[in-house]
PDB file of N, CA and C in Angstrom:
ATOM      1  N   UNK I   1      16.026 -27.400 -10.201  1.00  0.00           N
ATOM      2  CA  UNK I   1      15.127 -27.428  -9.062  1.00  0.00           C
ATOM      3  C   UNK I   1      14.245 -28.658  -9.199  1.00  0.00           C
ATOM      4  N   UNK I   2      14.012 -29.591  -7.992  1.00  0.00           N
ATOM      5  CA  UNK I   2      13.490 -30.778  -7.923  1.00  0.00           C
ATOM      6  C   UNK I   2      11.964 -30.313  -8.106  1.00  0.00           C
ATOM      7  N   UNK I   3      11.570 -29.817  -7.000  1.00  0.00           N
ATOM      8  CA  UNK I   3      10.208 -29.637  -6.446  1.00  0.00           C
ATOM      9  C   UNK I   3       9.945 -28.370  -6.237  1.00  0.00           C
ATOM     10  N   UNK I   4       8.712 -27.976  -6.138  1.00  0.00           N
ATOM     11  CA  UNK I   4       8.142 -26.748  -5.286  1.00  0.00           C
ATOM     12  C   UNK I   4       7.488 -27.166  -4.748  1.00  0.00           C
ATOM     13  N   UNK I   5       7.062 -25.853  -3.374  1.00  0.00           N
ATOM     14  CA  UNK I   5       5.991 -26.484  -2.325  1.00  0.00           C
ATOM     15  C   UNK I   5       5.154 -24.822  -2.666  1.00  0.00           C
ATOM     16  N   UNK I   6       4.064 -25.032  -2.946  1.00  0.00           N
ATOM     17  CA  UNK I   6       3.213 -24.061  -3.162  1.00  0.00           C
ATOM     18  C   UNK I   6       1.925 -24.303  -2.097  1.00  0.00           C
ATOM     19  N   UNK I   7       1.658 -23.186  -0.899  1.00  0.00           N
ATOM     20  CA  UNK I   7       0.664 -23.075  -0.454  1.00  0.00           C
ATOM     21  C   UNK I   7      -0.764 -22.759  -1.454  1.00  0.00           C
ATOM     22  N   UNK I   8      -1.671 -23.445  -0.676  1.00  0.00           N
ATOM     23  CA  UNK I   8      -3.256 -23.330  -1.692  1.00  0.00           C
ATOM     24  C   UNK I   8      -3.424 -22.522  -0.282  1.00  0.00           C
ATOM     25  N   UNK I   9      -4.944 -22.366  -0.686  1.00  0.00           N
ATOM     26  CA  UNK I   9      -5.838 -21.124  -0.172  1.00  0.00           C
ATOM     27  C   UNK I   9      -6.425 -21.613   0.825  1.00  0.00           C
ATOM     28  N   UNK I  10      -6.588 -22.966   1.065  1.00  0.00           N
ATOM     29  CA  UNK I  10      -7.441 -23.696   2.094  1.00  0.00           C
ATOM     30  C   UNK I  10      -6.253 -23.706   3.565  1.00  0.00           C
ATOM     31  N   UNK I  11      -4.897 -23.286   3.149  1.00  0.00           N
ATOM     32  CA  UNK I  11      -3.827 -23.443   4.328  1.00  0.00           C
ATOM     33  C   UNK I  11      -3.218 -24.803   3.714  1.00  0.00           C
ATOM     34  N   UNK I  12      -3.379 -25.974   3.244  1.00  0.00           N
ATOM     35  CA  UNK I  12      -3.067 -27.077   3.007  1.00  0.00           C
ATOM     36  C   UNK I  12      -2.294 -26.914   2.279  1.00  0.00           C
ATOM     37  N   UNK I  13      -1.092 -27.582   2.163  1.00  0.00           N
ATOM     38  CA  UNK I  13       0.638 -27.574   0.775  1.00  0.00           C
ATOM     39  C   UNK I  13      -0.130 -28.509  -0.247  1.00  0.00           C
ATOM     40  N   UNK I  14       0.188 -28.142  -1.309  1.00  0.00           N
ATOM     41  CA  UNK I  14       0.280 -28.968  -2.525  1.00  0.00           C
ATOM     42  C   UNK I  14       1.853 -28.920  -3.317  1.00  0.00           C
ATOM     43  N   UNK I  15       2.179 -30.056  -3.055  1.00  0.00           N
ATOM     44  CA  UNK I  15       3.557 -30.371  -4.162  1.00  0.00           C
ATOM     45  C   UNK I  15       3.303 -30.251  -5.816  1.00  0.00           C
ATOM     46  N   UNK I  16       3.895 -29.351  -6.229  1.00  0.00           N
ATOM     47  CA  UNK I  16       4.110 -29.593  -7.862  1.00  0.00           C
ATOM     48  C   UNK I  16       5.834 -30.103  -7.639  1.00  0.00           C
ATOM     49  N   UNK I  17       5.616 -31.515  -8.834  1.00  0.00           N
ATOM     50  CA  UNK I  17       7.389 -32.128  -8.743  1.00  0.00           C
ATOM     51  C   UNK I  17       7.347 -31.724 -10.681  1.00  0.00           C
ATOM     52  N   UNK I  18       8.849 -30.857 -10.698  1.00  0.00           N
ATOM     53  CA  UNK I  18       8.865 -30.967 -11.963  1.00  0.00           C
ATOM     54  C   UNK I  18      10.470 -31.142 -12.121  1.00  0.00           C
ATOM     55  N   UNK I  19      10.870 -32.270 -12.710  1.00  0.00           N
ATOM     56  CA  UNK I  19      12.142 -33.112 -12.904  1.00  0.00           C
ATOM     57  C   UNK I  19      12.764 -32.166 -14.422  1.00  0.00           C
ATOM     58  N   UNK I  20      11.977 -31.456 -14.978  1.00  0.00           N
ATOM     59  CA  UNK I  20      12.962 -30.791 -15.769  1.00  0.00           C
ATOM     60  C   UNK I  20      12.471 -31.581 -17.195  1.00  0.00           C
ATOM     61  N   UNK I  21      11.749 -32.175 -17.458  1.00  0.00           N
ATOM     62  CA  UNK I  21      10.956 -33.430 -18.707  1.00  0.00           C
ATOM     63  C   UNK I  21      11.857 -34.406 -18.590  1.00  0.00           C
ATOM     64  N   UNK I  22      12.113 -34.923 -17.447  1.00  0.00           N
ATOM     65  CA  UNK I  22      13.112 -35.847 -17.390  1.00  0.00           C
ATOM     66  C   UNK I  22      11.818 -37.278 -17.267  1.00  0.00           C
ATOM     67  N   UNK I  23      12.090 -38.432 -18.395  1.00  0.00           N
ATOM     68  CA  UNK I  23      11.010 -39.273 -18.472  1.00  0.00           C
ATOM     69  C   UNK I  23      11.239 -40.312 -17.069  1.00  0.00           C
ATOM     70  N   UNK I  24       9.567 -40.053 -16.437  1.00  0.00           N
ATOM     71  CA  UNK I  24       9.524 -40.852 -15.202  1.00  0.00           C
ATOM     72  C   UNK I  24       9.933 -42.169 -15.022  1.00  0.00           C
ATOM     73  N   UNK I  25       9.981 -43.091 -16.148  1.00  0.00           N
ATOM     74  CA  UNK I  25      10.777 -44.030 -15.738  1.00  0.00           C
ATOM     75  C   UNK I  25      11.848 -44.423 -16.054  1.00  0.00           C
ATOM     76  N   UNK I  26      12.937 -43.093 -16.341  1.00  0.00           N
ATOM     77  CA  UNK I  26      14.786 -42.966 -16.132  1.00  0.00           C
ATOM     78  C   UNK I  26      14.567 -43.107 -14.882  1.00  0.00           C
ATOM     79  N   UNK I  27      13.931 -42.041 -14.134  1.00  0.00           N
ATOM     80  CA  UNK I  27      13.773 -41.256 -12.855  1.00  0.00           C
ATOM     81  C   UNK I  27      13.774 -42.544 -12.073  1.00  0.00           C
ATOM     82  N   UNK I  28      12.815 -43.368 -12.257  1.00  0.00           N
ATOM     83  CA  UNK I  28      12.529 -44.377 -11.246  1.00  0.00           C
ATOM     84  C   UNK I  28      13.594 -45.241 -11.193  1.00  0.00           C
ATOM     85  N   UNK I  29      14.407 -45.716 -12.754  1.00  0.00           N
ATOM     86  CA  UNK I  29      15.103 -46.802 -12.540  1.00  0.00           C
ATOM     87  C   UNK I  29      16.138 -45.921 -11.889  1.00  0.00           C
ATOM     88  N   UNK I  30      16.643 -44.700 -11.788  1.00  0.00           N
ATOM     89  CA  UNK I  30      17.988 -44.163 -11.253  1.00  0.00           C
ATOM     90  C   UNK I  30      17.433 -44.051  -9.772  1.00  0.00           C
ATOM     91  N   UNK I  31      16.616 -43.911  -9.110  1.00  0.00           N
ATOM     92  CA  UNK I  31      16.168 -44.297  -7.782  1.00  0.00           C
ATOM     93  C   UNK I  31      16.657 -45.749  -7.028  1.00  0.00           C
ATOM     94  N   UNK I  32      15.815 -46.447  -8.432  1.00  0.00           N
ATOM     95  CA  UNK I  32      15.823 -48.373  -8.189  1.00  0.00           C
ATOM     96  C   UNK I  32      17.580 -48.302  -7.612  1.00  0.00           C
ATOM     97  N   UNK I  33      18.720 -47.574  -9.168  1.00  0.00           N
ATOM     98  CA  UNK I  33      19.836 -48.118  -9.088  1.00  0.00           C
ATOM     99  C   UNK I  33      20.487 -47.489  -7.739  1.00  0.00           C
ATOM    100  N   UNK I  34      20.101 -46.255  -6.953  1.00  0.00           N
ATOM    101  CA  UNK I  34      20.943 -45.522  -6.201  1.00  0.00           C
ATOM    102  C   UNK I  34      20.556 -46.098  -4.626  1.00  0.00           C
ATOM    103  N   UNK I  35      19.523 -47.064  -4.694  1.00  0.00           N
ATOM    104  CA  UNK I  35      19.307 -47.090  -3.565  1.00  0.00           C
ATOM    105  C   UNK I  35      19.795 -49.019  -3.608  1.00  0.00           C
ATOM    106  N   UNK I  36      20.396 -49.251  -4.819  1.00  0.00           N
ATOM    107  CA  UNK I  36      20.711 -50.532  -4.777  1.00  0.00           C
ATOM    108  C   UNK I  36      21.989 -50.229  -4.501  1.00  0.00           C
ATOM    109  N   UNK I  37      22.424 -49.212  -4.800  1.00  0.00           N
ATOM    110  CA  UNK I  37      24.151 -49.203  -4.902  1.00  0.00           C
ATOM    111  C   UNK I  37      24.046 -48.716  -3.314  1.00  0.00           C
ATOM    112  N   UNK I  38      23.472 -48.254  -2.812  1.00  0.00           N
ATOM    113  CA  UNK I  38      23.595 -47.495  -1.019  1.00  0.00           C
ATOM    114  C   UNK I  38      23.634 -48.985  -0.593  1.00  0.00           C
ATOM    115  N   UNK I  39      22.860 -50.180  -0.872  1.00  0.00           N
ATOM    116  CA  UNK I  39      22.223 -51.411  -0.409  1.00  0.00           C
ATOM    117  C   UNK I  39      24.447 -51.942  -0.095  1.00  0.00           C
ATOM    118  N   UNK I  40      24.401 -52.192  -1.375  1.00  0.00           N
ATOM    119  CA  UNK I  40      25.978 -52.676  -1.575  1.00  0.00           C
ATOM    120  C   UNK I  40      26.870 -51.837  -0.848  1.00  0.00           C
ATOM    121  N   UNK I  41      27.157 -50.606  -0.626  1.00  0.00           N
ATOM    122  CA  UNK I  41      27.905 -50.096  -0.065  1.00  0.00           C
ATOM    123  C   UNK I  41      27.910 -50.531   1.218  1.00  0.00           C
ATOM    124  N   UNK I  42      26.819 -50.736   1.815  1.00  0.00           N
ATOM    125  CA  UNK I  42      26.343 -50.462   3.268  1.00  0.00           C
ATOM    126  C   UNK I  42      27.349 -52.002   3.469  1.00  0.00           C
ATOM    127  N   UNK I  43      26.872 -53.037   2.684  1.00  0.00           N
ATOM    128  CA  UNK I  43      27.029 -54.214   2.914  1.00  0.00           C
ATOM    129  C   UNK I  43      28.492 -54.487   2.901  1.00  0.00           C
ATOM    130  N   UNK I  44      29.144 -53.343   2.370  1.00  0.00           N
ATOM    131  CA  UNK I  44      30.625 -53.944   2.144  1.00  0.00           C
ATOM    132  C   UNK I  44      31.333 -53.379   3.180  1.00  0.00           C
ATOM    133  N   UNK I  45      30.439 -51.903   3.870  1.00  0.00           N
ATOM    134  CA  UNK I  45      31.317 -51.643   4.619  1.00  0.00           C
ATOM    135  C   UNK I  45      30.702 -52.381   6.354  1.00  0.00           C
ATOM    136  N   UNK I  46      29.668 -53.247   6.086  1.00  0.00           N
ATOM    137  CA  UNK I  46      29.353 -53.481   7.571  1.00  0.00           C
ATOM    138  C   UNK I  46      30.544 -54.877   7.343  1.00  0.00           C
ATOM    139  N   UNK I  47      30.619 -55.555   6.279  1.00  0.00           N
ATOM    140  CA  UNK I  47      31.762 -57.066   6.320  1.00  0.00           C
ATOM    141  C   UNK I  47      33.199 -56.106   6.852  1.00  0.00           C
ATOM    142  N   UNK I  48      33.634 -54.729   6.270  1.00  0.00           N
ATOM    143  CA  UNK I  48      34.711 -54.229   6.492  1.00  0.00           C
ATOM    144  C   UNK I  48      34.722 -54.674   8.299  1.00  0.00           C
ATOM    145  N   UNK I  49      34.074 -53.544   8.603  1.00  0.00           N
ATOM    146  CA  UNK I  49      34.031 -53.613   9.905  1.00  0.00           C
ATOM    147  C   UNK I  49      33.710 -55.082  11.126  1.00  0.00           C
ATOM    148  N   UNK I  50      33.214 -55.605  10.450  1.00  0.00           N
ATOM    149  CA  UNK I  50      33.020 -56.657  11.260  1.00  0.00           C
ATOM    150  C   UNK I  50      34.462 -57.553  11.028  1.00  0.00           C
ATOM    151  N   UNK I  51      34.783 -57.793   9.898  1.00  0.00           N
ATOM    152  CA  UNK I  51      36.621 -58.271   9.800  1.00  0.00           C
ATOM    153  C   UNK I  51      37.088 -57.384  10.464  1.00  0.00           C
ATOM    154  N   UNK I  52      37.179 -56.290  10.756  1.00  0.00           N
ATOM    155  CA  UNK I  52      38.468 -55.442  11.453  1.00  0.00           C
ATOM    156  C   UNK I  52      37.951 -55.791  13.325  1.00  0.00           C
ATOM    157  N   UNK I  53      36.713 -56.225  13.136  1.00  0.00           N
ATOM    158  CA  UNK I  53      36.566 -56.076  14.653  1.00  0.00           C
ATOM    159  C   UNK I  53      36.098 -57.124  14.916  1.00  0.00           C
ATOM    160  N   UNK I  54      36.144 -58.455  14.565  1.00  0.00           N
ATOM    161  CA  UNK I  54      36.201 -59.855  14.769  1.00  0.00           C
ATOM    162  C   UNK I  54      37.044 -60.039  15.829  1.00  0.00           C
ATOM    163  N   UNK I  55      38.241 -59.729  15.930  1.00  0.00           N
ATOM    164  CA  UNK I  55      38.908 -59.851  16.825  1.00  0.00           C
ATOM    165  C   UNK I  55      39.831 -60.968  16.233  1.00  0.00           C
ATOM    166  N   UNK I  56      39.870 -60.769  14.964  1.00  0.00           N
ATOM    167  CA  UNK I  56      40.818 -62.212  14.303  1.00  0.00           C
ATOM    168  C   UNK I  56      42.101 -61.174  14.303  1.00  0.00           C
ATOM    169  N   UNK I  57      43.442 -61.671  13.709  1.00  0.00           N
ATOM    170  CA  UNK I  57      44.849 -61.355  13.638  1.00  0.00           C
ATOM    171  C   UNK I  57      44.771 -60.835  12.740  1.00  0.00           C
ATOM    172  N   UNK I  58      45.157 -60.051  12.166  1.00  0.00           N
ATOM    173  CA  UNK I  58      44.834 -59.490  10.456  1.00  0.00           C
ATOM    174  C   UNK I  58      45.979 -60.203   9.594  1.00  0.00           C
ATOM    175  N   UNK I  59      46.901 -61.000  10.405  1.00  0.00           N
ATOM    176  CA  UNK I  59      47.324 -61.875   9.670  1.00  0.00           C
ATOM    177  C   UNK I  59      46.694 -62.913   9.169  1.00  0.00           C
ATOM    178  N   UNK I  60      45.702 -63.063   9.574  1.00  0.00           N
ATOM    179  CA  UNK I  60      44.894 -64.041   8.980  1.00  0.00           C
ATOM    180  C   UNK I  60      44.298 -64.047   7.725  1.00  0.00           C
ATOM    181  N   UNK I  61      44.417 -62.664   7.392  1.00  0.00           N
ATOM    182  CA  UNK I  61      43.669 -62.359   5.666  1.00  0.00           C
ATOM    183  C   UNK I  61      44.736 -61.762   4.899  1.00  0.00           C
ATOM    184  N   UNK I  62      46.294 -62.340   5.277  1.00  0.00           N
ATOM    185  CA  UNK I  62      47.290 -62.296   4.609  1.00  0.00           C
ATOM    186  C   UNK I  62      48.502 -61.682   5.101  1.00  0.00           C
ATOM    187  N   UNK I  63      49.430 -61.823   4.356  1.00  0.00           N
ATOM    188  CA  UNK I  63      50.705 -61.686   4.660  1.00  0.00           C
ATOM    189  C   UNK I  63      51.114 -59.853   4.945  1.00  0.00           C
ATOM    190  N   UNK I  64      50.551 -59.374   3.660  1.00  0.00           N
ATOM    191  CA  UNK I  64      50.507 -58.094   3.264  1.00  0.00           C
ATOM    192  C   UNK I  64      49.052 -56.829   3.378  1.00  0.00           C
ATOM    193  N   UNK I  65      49.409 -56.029   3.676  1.00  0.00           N
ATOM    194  CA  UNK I  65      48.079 -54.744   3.541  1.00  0.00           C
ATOM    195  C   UNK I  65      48.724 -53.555   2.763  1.00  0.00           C
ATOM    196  N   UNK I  66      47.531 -52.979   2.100  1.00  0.00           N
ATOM    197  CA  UNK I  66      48.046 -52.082   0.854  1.00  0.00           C
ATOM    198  C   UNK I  66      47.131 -50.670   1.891  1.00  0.00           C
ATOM    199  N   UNK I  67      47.916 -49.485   2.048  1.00  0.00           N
ATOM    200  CA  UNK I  67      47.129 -48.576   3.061  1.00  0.00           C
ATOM    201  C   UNK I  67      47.810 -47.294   2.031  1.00  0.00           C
ATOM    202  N   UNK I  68      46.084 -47.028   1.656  1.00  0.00           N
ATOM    203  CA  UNK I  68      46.342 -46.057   0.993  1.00  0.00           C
ATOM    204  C   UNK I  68      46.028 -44.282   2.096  1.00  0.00           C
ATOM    205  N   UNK I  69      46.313 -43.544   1.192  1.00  0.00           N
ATOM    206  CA  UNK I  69      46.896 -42.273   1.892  1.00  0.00           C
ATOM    207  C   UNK I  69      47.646 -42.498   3.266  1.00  0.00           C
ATOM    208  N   UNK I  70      48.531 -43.088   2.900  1.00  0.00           N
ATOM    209  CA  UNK I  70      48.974 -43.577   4.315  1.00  0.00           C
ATOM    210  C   UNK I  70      49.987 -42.455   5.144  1.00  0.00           C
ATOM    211  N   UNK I  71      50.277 -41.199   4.487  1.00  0.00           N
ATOM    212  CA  UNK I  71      50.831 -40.140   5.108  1.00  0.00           C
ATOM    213  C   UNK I  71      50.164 -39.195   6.341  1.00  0.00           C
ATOM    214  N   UNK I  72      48.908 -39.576   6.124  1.00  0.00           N
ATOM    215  CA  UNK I  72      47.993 -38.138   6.617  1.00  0.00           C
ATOM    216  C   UNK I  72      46.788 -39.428   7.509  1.00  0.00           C
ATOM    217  N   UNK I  73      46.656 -38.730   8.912  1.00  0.00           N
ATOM    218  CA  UNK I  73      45.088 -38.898   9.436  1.00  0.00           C
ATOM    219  C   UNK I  73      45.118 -40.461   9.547  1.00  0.00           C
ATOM    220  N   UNK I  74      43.762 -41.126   9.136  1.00  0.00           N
ATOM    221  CA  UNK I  74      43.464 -42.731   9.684  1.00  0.00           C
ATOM    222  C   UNK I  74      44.347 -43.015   9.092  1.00  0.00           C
ATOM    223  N   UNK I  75      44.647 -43.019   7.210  1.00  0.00           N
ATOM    224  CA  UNK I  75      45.774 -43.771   6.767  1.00  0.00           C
ATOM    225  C   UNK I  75      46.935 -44.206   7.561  1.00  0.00           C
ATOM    226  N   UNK I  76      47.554 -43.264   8.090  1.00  0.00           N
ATOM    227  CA  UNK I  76      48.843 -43.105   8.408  1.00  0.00           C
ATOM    228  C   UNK I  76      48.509 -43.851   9.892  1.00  0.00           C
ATOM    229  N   UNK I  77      47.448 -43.561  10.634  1.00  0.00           N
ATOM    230  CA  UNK I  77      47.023 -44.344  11.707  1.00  0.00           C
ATOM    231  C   UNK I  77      46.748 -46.009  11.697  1.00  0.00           C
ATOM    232  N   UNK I  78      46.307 -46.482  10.609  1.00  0.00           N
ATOM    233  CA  UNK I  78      46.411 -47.900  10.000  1.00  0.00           C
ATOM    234  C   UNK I  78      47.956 -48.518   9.570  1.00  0.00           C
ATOM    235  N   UNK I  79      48.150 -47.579   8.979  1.00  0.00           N
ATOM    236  CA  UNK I  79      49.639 -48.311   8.760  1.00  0.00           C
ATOM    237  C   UNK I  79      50.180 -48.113   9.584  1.00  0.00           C
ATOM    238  N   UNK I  80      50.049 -47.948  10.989  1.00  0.00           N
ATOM    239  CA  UNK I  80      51.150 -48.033  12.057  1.00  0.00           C
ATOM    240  C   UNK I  80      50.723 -48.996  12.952  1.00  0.00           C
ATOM    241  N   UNK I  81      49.367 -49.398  13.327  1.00  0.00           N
ATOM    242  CA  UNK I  81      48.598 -50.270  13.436  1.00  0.00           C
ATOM    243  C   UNK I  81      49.081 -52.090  13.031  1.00  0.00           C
ATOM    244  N   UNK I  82      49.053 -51.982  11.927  1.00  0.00           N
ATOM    245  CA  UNK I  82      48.978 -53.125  11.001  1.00  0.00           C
ATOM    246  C   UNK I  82      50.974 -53.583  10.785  1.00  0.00           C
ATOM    247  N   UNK I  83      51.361 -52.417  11.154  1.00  0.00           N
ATOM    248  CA  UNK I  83      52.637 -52.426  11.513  1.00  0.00           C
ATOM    249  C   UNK I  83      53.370 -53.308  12.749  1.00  0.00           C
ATOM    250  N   UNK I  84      53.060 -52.281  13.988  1.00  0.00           N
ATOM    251  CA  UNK I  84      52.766 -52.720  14.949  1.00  0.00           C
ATOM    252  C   UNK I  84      52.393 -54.563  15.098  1.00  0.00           C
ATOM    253  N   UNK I  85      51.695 -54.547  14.386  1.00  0.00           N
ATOM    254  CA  UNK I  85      50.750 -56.384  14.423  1.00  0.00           C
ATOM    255  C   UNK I  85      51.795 -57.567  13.697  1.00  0.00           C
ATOM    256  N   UNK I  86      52.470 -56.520  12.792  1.00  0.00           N
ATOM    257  CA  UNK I  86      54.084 -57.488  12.094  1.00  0.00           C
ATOM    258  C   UNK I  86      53.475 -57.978  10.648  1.00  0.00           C
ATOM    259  N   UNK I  87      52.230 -57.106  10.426  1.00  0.00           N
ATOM    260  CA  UNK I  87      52.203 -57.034   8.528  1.00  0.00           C
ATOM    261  C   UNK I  87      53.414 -56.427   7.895  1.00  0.00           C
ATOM    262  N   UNK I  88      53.266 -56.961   6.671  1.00  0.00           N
ATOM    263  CA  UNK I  88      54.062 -56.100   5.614  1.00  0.00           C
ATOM    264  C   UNK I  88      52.933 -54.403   5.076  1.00  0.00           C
ATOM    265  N   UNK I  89      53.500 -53.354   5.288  1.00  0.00           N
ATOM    266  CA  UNK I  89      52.467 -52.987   4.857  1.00  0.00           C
ATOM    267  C   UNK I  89      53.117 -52.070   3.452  1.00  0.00           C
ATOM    268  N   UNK I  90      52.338 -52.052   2.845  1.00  0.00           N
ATOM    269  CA  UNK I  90      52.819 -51.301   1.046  1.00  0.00           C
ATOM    270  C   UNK I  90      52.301 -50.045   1.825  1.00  0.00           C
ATOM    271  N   UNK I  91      52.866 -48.746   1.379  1.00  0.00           N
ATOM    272  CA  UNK I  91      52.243 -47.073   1.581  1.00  0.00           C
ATOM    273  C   UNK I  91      51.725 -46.529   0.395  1.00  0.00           C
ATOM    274  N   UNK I  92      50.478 -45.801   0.384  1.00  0.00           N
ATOM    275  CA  UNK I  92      50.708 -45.412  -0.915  1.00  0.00           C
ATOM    276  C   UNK I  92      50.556 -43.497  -0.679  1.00  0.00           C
ATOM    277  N   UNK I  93      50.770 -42.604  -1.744  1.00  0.00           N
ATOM    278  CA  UNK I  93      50.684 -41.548  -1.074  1.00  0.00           C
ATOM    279  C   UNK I  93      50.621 -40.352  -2.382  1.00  0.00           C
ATOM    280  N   UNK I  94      50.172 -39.312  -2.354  1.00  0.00           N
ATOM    281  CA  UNK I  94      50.395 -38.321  -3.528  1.00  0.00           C
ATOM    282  C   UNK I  94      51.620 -37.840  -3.257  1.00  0.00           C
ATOM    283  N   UNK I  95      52.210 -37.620  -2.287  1.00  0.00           N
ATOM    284  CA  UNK I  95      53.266 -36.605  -1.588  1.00  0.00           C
ATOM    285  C   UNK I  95      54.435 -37.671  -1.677  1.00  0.00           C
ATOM    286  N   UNK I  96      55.805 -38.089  -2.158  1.00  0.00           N
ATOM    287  CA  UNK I  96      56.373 -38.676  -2.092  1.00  0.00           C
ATOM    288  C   UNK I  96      57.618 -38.209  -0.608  1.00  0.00           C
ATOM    289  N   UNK I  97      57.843 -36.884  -0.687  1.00  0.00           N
ATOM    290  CA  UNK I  97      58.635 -36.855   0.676  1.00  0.00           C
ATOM    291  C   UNK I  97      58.075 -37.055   2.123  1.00  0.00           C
ATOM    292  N   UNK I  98      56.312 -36.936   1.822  1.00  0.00           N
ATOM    293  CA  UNK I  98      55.841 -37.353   2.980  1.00  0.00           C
ATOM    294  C   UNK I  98      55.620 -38.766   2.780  1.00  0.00           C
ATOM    295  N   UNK I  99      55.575 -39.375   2.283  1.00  0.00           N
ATOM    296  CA  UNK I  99      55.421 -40.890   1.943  1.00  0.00           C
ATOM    297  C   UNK I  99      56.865 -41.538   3.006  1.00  0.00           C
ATOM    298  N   UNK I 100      58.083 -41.109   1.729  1.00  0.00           N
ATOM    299  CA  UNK I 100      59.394 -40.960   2.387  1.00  0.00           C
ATOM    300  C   UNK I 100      59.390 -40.924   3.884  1.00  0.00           C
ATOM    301  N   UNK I 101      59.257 -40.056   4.634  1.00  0.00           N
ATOM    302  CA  UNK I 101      59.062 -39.724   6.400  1.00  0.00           C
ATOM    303  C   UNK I 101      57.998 -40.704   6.903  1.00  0.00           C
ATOM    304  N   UNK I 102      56.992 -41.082   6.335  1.00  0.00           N
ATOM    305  CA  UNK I 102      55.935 -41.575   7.046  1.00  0.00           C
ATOM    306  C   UNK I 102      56.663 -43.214   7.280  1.00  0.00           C
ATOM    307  N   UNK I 103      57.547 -44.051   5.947  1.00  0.00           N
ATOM    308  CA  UNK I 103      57.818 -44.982   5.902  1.00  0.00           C
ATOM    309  C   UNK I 103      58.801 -44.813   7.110  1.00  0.00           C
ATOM    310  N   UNK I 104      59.859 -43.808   6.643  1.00  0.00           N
ATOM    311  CA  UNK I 104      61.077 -43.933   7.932  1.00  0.00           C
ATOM    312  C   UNK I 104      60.748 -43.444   9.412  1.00  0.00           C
ATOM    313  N   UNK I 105      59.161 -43.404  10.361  1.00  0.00           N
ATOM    314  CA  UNK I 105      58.814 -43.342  11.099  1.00  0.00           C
ATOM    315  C   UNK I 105      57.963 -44.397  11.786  1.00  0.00           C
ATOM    316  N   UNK I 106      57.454 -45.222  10.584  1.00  0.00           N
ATOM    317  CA  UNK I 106      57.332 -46.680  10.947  1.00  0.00           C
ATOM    318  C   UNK I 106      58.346 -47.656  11.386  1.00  0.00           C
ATOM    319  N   UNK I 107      59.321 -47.671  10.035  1.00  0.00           N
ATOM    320  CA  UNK I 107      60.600 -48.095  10.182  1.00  0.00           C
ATOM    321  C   UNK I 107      61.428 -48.078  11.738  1.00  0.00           C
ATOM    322  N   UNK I 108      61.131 -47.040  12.172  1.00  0.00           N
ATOM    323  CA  UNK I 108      61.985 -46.389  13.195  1.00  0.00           C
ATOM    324  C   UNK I 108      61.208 -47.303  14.410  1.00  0.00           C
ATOM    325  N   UNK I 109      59.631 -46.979  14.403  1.00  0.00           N
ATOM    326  CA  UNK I 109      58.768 -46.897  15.648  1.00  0.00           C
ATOM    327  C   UNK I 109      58.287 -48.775  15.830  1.00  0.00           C
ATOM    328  N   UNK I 110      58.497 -49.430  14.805  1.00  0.00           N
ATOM    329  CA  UNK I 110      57.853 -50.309  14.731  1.00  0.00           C
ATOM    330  C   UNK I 110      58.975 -51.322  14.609  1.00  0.00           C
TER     331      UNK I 110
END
């Protein structure tokens, strides 16, 4: 348990924070690091998106695309995509007979 919120007598909340004796400045630097790593994420996925929606050829950032879970859902929706556009695309997949079908439905459609 992070926190409690304990009412006082006046109606007003008072916070007691008790981290468990966890020393306040782990606490802070794992704050510092989690909100640096949200910083980077954010950043990699706003470049994602802005390359996919540049409106450039996606041949332009190579010959090949590697589309993972590509059996199921967006995967399988990207690699037909990127297909479609005349990439090479690699599949990757846990399921090998659906892997199998997903390739020979590209194959087929594309």
């Amino acid at each position: 348990q992070i926190g409690k919120f304990r009412p006082s007598r006046g109606g007003e909340g008072k916070m007691d924070l008790d981290f468990g004796g966890m020393n306040p400045a782990v606490l802070a630097l794992a704050v510092v690091g989690g909100l640096y790593l949200a910083k980077i994420s954010l950043k990699v996925l706003a470049s994602t998106v802005s390359g996919l929606s540049s409106g450039k050829s996606p041949r332009s950032f190579g010959k090949w695309v590697v589309v993972t879970g590509a059996t199921d859902g967006i995967g399988k929706a990207l690699a037909f995509e990127f297909a479609k556009k005349g990439m090479n695309v690699f599949l990757m997949s846990r399921t090998e007979s659906k892997l199998e079908a997903t390739a020979k439905e590209i194959k087929d459609e594309c």
